[in-house]
Amino acid sequence: MRFLLLVLASAVASVAFAQDPGILLQQTFETDTAGWNFMGPGGTLTAADGALVLTYEVKPKQVAAAMLPAPPSFARMQRLRFRARSGRDTAVGVLLAEKRPGGGNYTAWFWAPANVWQNVELTPGDFSAADGPNDPVDADGKLDLDAVQGVAIFDLASFLGSVPLKGDFPAAIDRPSGPQTIRIADFRVLSSAGQTVAPIDRFEREFVAWITLGGMKLNLRTKDNPLGERALEASYRQAEGALPVLVRRLAGMDLSKATRLAFDVASEREATLVVSLETKGGGRYSLQIFPPGGREVFHVSLKFADFEGEGTLEPAQLKSLLLTDITAAAGGAEGANTIWIGKVETVR
């Protein structure tokens, strides 16, 4: 994320503040880009129809981001709220860059389905330290809002499409290219605390905090699904040579006292799913589950002690949760499938 920081450090902008003390910053983009700047080759950042419009070409490892210097009042931020719409299915990242030296980069992400306006609300707990090769190591290891110097919103497609695979794991990875547009509207920085979302995900918010590397269509469902509760719907093809993977970040959550992972799942077809937990030290621990198909509700409760991997799984070090369908790779028939995931929680 170093490229974002360099532009943020040199950007100068004036920001308009609302009179409501709970609103630290409010931008409607009715007349201009309100101090946001574009980062990346060949793209543009404009204001149109009450939205900030980020237009660019999707290319491997090519940056496309909208960036805003953070005002001093950002130190009191409890929520970032905005509406987002993408021209194609993609994962969108939000970056908070702390001042150097000593500061780090902190990111959150969400899934943006094609041509759908959705409400996004992020709290400080949604952000975790970026640990890429060019990201600095934070001196105190935590997000310090009073040290944030800039905010960036960017498309993760160029980075996810370039993810190198480890070993012989044939994950399904989309490698999009061509023109793309992301629109941001009603951007607000709020000092008031919002609704507390229970770990890990009860899908109570109006956006999906899960992403996929490729091969899946993701949608948020209310109660109109086999689980009868708010759920993530993932549609894909069970194929031996392209394994669909779902990812949910866990970094930033206090899971130190958790002993078990629990969630509900239903599947259109019989499925073999690998549940994997990744830690900050690079470890991965996995277990298989077997939803029966026919949209039957399958309640999952897995002890952390039963996950297989090298060394001991430390809940306090959990970084991400992954679900991978290996049905066809395990000898099952190939075919289209849909799963629903609901009420993902940890148990002490």
Coordinates of N, CA and C in Angstrom, one line a residue, residues 198-204 210 227 229-232 261-265 299-300 340-346:
A198 N -22.3 -8.8 16.1 CA -21.7 -9.9 16.8 C -20.7 -10.7 15.9
P199 N -19.6 -11.1 16.6 CA -18.6 -11.8 15.8 C -19.2 -13.2 15.4
I200 N -18.8 -13.8 14.4 CA -18.0 -13.2 13.4 C -18.9 -12.5 12.4
D201 N -20.0 -13.0 12.0 CA -20.9 -12.4 11.1 C -22.3 -12.9 11.2
R202 N -23.3 -12.1 11.5 CA -24.7 -12.4 11.5 C -25.4 -11.8 10.3
F203 N -24.6 -11.2 9.4 CA -25.1 -10.6 8.2 C -26.2 -9.6 8.4
E204 N -26.1 -8.8 9.5 CA -27.0 -7.8 9.9 C -26.8 -6.5 9.2
W210 N -17.6 -10.6 3.1 CA -16.8 -11.7 2.6 C -16.5 -11.4 1.1
L227 N -32.2 -21.1 5.2 CA -31.8 -21.0 6.6 C -32.9 -20.2 7.4
E229 N -33.0 -17.1 7.9 CA -32.3 -16.0 8.6 C -31.5 -15.3 7.6
R230 N -31.0 -14.1 8.0 CA -30.1 -13.3 7.1 C -28.9 -14.2 6.8
A231 N -28.5 -14.2 5.5 CA -27.4 -15.1 5.1 C -26.7 -14.6 3.9
L232 N -25.5 -15.2 3.7 CA -24.7 -15.0 2.5 C -25.1 -16.1 1.5
L261 N -15.9 -22.7 16.7 CA -16.5 -21.9 15.6 C -17.9 -22.6 15.2
A262 N -18.9 -21.7 15.1 CA -20.2 -22.3 14.8 C -20.9 -21.4 13.7
F263 N -21.6 -22.1 12.8 CA -22.4 -21.4 11.8 C -23.4 -22.3 11.2
D264 N -24.4 -21.8 10.5 CA -25.4 -22.5 9.8 C -25.1 -22.5 8.3
V265 N -25.3 -23.6 7.6 CA -25.1 -23.7 6.2 C -26.2 -24.6 5.5
H299 N -26.2 -27.5 10.8 CA -25.7 -26.7 11.9 C -24.2 -27.2 12.1
V300 N -23.3 -26.3 12.1 CA -21.9 -26.6 12.2 C -21.3 -26.1 13.5
W340 N -25.8 -21.4 1.3 CA -26.2 -20.3 2.1 C -25.5 -20.4 3.4
I341 N -24.8 -19.3 3.9 CA -24.1 -19.3 5.1 C -24.7 -18.3 6.1
G342 N -25.0 -18.7 7.3 CA -25.7 -17.8 8.2 C -25.1 -17.9 9.6
K343 N -25.3 -16.8 10.4 CA -25.0 -16.8 11.8 C -23.6 -17.4 12.2
V344 N -22.6 -16.8 11.7 CA -21.2 -17.3 11.9 C -20.7 -16.7 13.3
E345 N -20.4 -17.5 14.2 CA -20.1 -17.1 15.6 C -18.9 -17.9 16.2
T346 N -18.3 -17.3 17.2 CA -17.4 -18.1 18.0 C -18.0 -18.3 19.3

